C-alpha positions as a printed NumPy array, in Angstrom:
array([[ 42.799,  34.047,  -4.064],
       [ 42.477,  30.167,  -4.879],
       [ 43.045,  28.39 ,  -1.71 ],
       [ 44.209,  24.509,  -1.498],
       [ 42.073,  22.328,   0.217],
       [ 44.67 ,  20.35 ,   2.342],
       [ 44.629,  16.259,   2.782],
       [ 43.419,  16.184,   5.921],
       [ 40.565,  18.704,   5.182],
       [ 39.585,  16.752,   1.706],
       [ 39.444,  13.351,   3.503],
       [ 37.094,  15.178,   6.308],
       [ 34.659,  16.145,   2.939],
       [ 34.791,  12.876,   1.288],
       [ 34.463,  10.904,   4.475],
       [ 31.001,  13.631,   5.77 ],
       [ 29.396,  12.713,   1.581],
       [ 29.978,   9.267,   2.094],
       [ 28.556,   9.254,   5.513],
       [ 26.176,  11.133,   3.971],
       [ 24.648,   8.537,   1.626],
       [ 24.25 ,   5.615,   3.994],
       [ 21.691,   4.116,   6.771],
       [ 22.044,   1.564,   9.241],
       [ 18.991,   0.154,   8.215],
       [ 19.416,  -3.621,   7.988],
       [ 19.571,  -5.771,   4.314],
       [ 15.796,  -6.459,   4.065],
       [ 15.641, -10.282,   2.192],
       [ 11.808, -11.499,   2.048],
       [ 11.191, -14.21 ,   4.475],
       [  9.948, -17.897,   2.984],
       [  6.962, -18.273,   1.8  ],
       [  5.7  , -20.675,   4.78 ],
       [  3.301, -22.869,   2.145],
       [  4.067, -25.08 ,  -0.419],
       [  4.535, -23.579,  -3.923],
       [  1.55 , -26.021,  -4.682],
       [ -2.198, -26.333,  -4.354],
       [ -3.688, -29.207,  -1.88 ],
       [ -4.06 , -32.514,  -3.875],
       [ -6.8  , -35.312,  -3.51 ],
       [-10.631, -36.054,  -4.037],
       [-11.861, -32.822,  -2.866],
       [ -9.565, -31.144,  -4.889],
       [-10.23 , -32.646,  -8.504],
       [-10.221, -30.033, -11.25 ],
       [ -9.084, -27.39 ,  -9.612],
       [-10.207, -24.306, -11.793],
       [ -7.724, -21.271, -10.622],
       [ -7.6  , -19.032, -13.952],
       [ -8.852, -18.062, -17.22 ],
       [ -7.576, -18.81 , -20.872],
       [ -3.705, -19.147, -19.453],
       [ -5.018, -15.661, -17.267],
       [ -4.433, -15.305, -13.421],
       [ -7.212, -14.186, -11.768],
       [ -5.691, -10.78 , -10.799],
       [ -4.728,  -9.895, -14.306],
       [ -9.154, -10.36 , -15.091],
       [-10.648,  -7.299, -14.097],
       [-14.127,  -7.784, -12.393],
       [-16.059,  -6.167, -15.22 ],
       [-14.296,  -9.081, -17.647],
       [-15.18 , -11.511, -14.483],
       [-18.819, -10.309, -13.592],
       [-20.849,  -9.774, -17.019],
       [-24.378,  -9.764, -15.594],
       [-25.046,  -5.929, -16.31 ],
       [-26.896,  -5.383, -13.138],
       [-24.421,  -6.57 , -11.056],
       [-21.656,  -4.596, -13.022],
       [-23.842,  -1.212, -12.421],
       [-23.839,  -2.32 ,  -8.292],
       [-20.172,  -2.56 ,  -8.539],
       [-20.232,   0.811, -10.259],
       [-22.323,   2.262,  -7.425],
       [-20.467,   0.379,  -4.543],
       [-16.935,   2.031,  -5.961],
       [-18.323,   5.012,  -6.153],
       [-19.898,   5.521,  -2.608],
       [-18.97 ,   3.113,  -0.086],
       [-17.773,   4.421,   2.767],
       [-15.161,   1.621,   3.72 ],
       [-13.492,   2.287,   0.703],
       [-13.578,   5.558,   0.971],
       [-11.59 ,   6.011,   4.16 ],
       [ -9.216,   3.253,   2.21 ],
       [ -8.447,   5.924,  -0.116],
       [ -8.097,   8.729,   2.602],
       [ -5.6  ,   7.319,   4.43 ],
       [ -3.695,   6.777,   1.67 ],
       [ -3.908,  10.187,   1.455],
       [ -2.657,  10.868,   4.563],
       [  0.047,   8.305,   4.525],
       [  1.263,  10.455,   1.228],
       [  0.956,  13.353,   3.4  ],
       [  3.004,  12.448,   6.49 ],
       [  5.623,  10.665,   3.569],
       [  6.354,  14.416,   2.559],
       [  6.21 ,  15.644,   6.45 ],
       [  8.754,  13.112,   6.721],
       [ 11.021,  13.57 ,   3.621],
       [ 11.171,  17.343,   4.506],
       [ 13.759,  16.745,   7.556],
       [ 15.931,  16.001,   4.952],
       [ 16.637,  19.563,   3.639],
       [ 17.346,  22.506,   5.985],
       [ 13.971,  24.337,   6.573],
       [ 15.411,  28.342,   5.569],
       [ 13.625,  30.828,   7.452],
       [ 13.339,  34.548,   7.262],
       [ 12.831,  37.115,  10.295],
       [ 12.696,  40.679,  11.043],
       [ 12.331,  42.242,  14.64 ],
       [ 12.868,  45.474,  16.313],
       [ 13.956,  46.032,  20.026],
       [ 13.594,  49.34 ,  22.203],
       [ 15.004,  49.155,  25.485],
       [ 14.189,  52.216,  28.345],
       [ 17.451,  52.539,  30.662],
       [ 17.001,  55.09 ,  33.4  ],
       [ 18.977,  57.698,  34.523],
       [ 20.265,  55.593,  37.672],
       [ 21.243,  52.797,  35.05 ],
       [ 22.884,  54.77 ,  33.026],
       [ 26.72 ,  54.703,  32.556],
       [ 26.405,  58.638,  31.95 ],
       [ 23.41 ,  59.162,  33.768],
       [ 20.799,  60.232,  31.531],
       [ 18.066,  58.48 ,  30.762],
       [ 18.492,  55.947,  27.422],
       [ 15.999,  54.504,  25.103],
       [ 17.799,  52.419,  22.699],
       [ 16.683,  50.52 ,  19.675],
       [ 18.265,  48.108,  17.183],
       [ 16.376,  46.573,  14.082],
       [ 17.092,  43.618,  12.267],
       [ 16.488,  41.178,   8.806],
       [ 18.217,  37.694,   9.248],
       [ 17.317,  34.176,   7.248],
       [ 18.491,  31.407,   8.415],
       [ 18.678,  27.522,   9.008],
       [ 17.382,  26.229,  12.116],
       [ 18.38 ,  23.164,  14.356],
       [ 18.777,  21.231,  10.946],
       [ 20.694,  17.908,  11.851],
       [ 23.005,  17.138,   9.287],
       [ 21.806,  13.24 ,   8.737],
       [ 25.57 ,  11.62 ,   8.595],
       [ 24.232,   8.029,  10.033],
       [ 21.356,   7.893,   7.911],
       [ 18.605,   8.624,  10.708],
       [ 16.435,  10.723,   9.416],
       [ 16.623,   8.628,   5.955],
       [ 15.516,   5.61 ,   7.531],
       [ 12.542,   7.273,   8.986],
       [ 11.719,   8.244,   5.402],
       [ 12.174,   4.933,   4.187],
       [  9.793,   3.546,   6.735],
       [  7.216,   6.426,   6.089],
       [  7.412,   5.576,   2.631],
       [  6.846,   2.147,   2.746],
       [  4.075,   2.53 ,   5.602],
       [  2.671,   4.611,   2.211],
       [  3.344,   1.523,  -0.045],
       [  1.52 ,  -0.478,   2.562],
       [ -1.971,   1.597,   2.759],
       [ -2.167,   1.323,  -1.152],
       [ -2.376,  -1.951,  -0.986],
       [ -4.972,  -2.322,   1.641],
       [ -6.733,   0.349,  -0.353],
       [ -6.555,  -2.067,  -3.314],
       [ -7.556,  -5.207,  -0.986],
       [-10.538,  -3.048,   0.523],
       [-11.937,  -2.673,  -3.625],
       [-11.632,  -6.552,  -4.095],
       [-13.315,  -7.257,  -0.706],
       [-16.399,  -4.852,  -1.641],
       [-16.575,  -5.941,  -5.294],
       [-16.369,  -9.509,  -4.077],
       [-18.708,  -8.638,  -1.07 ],
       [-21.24 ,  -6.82 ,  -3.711],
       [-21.259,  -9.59 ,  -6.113],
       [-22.047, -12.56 ,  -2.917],
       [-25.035,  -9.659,  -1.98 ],
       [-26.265, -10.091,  -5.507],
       [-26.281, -13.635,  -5.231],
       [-27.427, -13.897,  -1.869],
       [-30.6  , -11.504,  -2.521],
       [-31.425, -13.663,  -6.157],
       [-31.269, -17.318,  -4.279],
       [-33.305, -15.682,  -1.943],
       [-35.873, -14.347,  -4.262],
       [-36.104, -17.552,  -6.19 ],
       [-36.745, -19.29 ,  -2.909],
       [-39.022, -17.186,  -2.094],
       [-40.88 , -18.065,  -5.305],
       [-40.505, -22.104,  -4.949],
       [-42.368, -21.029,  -1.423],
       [-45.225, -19.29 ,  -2.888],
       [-45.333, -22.004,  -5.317],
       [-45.43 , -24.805,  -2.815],
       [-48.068, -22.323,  -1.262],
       [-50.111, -22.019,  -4.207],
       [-50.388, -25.701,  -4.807],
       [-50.501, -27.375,  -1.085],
       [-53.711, -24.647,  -0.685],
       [-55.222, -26.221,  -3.738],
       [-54.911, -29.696,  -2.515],
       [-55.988, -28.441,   1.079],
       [-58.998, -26.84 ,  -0.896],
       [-59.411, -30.332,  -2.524],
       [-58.975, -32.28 ,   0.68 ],
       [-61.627, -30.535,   2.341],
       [-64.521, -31.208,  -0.2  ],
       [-63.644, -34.257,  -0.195],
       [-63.553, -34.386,   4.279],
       [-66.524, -32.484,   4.085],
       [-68.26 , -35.155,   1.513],
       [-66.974, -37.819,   3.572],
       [-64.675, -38.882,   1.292],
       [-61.527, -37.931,   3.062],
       [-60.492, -38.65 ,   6.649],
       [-60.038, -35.545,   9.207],
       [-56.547, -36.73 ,   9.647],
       [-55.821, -36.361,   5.71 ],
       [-57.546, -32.57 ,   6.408],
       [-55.161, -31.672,   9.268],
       [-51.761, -33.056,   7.328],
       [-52.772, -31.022,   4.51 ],
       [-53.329, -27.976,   6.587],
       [-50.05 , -28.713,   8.242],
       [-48.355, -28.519,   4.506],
       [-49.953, -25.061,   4.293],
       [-49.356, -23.428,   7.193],
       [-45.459, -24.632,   7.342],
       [-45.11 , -23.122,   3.582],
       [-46.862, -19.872,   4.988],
       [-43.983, -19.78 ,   7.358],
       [-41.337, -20.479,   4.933],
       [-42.583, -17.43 ,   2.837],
       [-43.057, -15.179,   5.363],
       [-39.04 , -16.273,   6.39 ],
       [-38.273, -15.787,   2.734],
       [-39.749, -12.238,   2.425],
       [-37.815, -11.077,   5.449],
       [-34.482, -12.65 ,   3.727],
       [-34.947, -10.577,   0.47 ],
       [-36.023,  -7.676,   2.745],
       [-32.228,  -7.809,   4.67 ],
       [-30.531,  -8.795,   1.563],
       [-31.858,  -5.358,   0.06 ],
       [-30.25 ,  -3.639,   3.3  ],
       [-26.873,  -5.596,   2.881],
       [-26.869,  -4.762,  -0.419],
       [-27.654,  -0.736,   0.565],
       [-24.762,  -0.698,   3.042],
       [-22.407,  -1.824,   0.407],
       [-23.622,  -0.001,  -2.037],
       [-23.923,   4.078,   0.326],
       [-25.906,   5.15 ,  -2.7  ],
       [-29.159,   7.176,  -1.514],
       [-30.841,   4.87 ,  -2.848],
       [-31.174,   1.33 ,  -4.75 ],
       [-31.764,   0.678,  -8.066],
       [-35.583,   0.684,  -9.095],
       [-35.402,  -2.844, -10.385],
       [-34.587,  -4.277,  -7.291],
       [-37.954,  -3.854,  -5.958],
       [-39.679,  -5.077,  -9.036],
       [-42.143,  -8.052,  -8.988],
       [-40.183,  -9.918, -11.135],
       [-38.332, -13.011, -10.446],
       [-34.812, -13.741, -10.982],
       [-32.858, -16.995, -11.779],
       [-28.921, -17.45 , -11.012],
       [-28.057, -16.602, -14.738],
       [-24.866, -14.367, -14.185],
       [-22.251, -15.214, -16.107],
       [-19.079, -16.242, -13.418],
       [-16.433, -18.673, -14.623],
       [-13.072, -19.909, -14.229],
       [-11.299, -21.987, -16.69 ],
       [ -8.397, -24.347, -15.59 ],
       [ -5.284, -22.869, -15.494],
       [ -1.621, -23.786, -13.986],
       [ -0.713, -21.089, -11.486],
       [  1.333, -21.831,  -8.509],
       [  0.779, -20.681,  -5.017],
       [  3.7  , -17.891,  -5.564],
       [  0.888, -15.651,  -7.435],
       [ -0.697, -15.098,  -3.592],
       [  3.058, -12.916,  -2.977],
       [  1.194, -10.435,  -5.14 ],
       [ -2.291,  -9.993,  -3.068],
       [ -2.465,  -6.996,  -1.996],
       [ -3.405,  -7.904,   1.395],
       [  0.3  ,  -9.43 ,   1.522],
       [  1.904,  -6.861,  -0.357],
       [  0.595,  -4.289,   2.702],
       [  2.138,  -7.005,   5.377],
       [  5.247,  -6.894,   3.094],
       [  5.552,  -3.314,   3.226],
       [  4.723,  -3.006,   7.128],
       [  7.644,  -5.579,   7.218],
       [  9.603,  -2.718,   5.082],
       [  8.607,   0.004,   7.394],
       [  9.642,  -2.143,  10.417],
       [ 13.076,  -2.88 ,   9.105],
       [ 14.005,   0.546,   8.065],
       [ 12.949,   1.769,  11.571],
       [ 15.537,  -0.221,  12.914],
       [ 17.901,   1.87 ,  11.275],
       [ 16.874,   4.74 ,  12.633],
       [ 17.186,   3.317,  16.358],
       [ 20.945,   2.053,  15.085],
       [ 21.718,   5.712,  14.407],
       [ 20.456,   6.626,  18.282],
       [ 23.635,   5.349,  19.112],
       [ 25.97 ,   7.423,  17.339],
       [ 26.846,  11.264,  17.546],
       [ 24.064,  13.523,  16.329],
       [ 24.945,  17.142,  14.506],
       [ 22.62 ,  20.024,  14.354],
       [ 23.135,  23.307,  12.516],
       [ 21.277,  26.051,  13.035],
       [ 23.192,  29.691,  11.097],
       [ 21.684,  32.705,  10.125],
       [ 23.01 ,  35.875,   8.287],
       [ 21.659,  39.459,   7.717],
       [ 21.701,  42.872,   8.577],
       [ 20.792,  44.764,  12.293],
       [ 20.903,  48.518,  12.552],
       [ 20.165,  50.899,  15.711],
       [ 18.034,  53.033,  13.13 ],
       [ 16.02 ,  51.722,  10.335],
       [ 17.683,  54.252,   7.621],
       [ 21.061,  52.152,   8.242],
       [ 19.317,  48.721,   8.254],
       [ 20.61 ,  47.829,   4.856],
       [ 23.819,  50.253,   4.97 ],
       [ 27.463,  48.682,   4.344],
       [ 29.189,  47.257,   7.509],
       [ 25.492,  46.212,   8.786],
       [ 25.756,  42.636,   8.329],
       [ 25.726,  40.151,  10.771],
       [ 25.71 ,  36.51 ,  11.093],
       [ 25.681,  33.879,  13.501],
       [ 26.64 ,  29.999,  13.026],
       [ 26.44 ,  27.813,  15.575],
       [ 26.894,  23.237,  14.793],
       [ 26.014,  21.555,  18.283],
       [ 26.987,  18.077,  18.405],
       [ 25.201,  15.4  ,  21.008],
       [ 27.176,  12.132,  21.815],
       [ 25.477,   9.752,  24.03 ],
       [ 27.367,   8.446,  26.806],
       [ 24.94 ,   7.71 ,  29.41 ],
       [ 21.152,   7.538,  28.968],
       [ 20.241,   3.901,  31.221],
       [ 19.749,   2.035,  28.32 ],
       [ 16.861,   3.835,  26.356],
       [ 18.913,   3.662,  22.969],
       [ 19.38 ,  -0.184,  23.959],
       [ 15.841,  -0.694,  24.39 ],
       [ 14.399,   1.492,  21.947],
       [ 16.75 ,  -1.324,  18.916],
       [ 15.369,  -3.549,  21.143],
       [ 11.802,  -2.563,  20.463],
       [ 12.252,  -2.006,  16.847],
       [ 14.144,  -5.83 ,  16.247],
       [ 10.899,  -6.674,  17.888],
       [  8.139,  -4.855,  15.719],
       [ 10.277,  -6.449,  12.928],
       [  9.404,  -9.736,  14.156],
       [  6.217,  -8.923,  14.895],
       [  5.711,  -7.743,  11.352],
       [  7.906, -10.809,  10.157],
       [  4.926, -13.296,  11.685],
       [  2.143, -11.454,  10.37 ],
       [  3.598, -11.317,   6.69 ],
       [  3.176, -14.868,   7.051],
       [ -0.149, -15.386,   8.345],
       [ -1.381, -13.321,   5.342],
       [ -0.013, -16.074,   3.239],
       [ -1.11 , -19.054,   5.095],
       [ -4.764, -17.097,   5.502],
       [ -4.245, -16.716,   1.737],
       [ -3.317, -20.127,   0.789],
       [ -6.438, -21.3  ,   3.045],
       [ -8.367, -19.227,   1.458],
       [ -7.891, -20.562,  -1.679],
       [ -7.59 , -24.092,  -0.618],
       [-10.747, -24.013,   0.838],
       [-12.843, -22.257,  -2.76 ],
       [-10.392, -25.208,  -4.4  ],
       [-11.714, -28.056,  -2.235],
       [-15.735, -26.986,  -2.684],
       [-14.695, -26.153,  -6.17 ],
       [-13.556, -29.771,  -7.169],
       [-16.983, -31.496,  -5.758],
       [-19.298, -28.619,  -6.558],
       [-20.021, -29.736,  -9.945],
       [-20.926, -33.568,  -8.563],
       [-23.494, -31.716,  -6.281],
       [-25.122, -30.114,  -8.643],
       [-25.388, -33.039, -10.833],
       [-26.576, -34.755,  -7.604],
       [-29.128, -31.757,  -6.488],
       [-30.819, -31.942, -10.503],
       [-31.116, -36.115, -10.604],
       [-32.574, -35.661,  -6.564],
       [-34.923, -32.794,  -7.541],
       [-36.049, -34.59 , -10.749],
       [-36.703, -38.281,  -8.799],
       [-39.182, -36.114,  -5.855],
       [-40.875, -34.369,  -8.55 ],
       [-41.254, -38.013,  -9.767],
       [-42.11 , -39.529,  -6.708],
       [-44.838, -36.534,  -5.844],
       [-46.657, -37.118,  -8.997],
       [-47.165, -41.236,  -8.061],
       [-47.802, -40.146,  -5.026],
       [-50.671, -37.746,  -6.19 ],
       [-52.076, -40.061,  -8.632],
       [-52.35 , -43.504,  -6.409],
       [-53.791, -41.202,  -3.733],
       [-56.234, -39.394,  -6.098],
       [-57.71 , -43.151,  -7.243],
       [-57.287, -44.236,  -3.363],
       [-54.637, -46.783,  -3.668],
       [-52.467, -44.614,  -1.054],
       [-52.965, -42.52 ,   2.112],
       [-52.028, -38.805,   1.846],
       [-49.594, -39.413,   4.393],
       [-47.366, -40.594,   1.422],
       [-48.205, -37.477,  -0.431],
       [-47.402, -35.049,   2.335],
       [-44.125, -36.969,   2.132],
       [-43.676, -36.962,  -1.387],
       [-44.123, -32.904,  -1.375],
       [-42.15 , -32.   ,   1.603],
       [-39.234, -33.972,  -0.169],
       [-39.718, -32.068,  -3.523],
       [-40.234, -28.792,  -1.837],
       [-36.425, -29.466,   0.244],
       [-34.965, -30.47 ,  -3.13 ],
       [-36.217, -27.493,  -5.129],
       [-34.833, -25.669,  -2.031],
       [-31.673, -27.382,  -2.192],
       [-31.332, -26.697,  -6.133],
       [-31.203, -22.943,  -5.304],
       [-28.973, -23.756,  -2.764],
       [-26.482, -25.696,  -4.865],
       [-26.414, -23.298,  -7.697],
       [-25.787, -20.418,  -5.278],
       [-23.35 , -22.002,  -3.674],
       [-20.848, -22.715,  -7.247],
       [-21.291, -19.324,  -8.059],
       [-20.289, -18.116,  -4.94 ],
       [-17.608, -20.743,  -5.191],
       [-16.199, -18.769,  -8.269],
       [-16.39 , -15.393,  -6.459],
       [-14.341, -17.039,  -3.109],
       [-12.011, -18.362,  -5.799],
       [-11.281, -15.27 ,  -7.919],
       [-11.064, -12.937,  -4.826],
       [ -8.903, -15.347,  -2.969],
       [ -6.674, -15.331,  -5.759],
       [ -6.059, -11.495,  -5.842],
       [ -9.053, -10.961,  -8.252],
       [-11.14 ,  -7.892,  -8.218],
       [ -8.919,  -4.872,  -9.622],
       [ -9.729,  -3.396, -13.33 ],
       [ -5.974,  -3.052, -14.504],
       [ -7.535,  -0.734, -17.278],
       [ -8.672,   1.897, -14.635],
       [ -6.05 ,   0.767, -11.72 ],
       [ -3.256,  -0.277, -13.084],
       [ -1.066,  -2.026, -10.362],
       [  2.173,  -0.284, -10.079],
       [  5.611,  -2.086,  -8.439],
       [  6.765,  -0.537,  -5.335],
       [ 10.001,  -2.986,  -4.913],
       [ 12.365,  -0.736,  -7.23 ],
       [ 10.818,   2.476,  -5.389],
       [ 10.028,   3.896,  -8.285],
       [  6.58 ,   5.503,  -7.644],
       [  7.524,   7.449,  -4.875],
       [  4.382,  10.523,  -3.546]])
């Protein structure tokens, strides 16, 4: 028999589905960007190199960035097995995993049961006065305690677990551009090192040979004692500086290790061999504005923990109103297991409970009150990952634009000692000047050949600050970035 839903009872259904489909979670609109859409301006901050062909640097994956083959196959290794990054990637996986914990309140968990009870009555009990031993079996499934989500509650507690999943992607994808970043300034750090270490066993090599010379020449009277000891003093402060040198490669080996959580290093790390600051880093002018650092990941995560905190707020909205529960079941009982599943054995059992909160001093108040808070919270540290961005790239901008004029500088210094050292040397060798001037001379060329290794580390590091601080450091090919703003890439 077809039955007609009355008005009143079709209203009731169309008002519960369109309760049904919405949250008192608040219009989430991205705060301002609190920087200026452009880059600092002035001397320090003369061409400004910030891409790559027309390329920003997060579109130039680091194996396009860093082509020095040894430092690709660190990367390699550091990816593979360090231990920061892997706890990155586990608690994505267990953000994923409390995501579906989460989205599971929002279908009725259906349960099925069987049980059996016996029951002894004795004969003083008993309405008849013979001792009674009863029993009644039974198969039920059911829903239970399932709250029927008409104020969007339990949906806005997805929605923040969902973003809170958004949010430890993207710290797993800052944690990769940190270590490849932090593995390629290890590389650099452990080759300046080694090639000052060999402009001190240089300087070594050739103050001992004039000390040698020095003291023939004391010993045939030739040369005064004081000439001796300042010569001696040139040794034994270049004996220091190696000995400092060797421990600096030594702990630049163990930085490296650490990054790396390989068993072991490469072989070719220990070799004998010296290295130069030959890898191949670069950054070509380019136009981008300061918008691209809205895409770092580090400030996608703070977006998304903004997310999280907004839709939470939702959920303490929906404290306030009436909360429904449902728990039903339906199946069969029986006092004997042969007429368990016999006809006129069913039972069922439904039972809605519904909670309105009247009186509860204030906990619903303060809990909103809480969550308005975390979002403001999580509205002021969105926006210290941009400023720290924007520094961050203001300050690889500002050594970037004078970088060049040092090395320039460094080369025309190192090239006017080595000059100097060698009139030194020769007006002392035909006694025109005291080796006082000499000792001067060297010391001077030994701090600028210093300071040449210094100046060349420090532009290539200068292009590693500048392409990590400008979101650089994913390989799109093997990572490609996906956009969580549409929700489209939900676990």
């Amino acid at each position: 028999m077809n039955r007609i839903m009355k008005p009143k009872t079709l209203s009731l259904a169309m008002a519960v589905l369109l309760l049904g489909g919405c949250t008192l979670i608040p219009n989430y609109e991205r705060p301002q960007a609190p920087v200026t859409t452009q880059w600092p301006s002035g001397a320090a901050y003369r061409a400004a190199d910030v891409g790559k062909d027309g390329q920003q640097a997060m579109d130039i994956g680091w194996r396009e960035f860093f082509t020095d083959p040894r430092l690709q196959q660190l990367i390699e290794t550091a990816l593979a097995n360090n231990r920061d990054l892997r706890v990155a990637a586990l608690n994505i996986q267990r953000a994923q995993a409390m995501y579906r914990i989460q989205r599971a309140d929002l279908l009725p968990t259906i349960g099925l049961g069987a049980s059996e009870t016996a029951q002894r009555i004795p004969h003083d009990l008993s309405t008849t006065g013979v001792e009674m031993i009863s029993h009644q079996y039974g198969v039920t499934a059911g829903i239970a305690n399932y709250e029927l989500d008409f104020f969007g509650r339990v949906r806005s507690l997805n929605e923040q677990a969902l973003e809170l999943y958004f949010s430890t992607e993207e710290a797993w994808r800052s944690a990769q551009i940190s270590l490849v970043s932090g593995v390629a300034n290890a590389y650099l750090a452990w080759l300046a090192d080694r090639q000052r270490l060999q402009v001190a066993q240089e300087t070594l090599k050739s103050q001992q040979q004039s000390y040698d010379l020095i003291r023939v020449r004391y010993e045939q009277g030739i040369a005064s004692e004081l000439d001796l000891r300042q010569a001696q003093t040139s040794v034994e402060m270049a004996r220091v500086d190696m000995a400092n040198y060797t421990t600096s490669v030594a702990r630049d080996e163990n930085a490296l290790f650490l990054l790396l959580g390989a068993p072991a290093l490469p072989e070719w790390l220990s070799s004998d061999k010296m290295d130069d600051l030959g890898t191949t880093i670069h950054l070509t002018a380019g136009d981008v504005p300061s918008t691209v650092l809205l895409q770092r990941p580090d400030v996608l995560a703070a977006e998304h923990q903004l997310k999280a905190a907004n839709a939470n707020i939702g959920a303490a909205r929906a404290a306030f109103f009436p909360s429904i529960s449902l728990t039903t079941s339906a199946g069969t009982a029986s006092a004997s297991l042969s007429g368990l599943f016999k006809g006129g054995s069913g039972v069922w059992m439904f039972a809605p409970q519904i909670n309105l909160p009247i009186f509860d001093t204030g906990r619903n108040l303060a809990n909103l009150e809480v969550s308005n808070t975390d979002r403001d919270i999580a509205v002021a540290q969105y926006e210290k990952a941009i400023q720290i961005a924007f520094s961050e790239v203001a300050d690889a901008l500002a050594q970037r634009g004078t970088i060049d004029e040092q090395v320039a500088a460094q080369k025309a210094l190192l090239e006017a000692t080595t000059a100097t050292f060698n009139l030194a040397t020769a007006r002392y060798e035909k006694g025109v000047d005291s080796y006082l001037n000499v000792l001067d001379a060297q010391r001077a060329m030994y701090s600028a050949s210093l300071g040449w290794v210094s100046v060349q580390y420090a532009k290539q590091t200068n292009q590693v600050a500048l392409y990590k601080s400008l979101g650089g450091g994913i390989d799109q090919k093997e990572y490609p970035v996906e956009q969580k703003n549409d929700k489209s890439a939900k676990p």
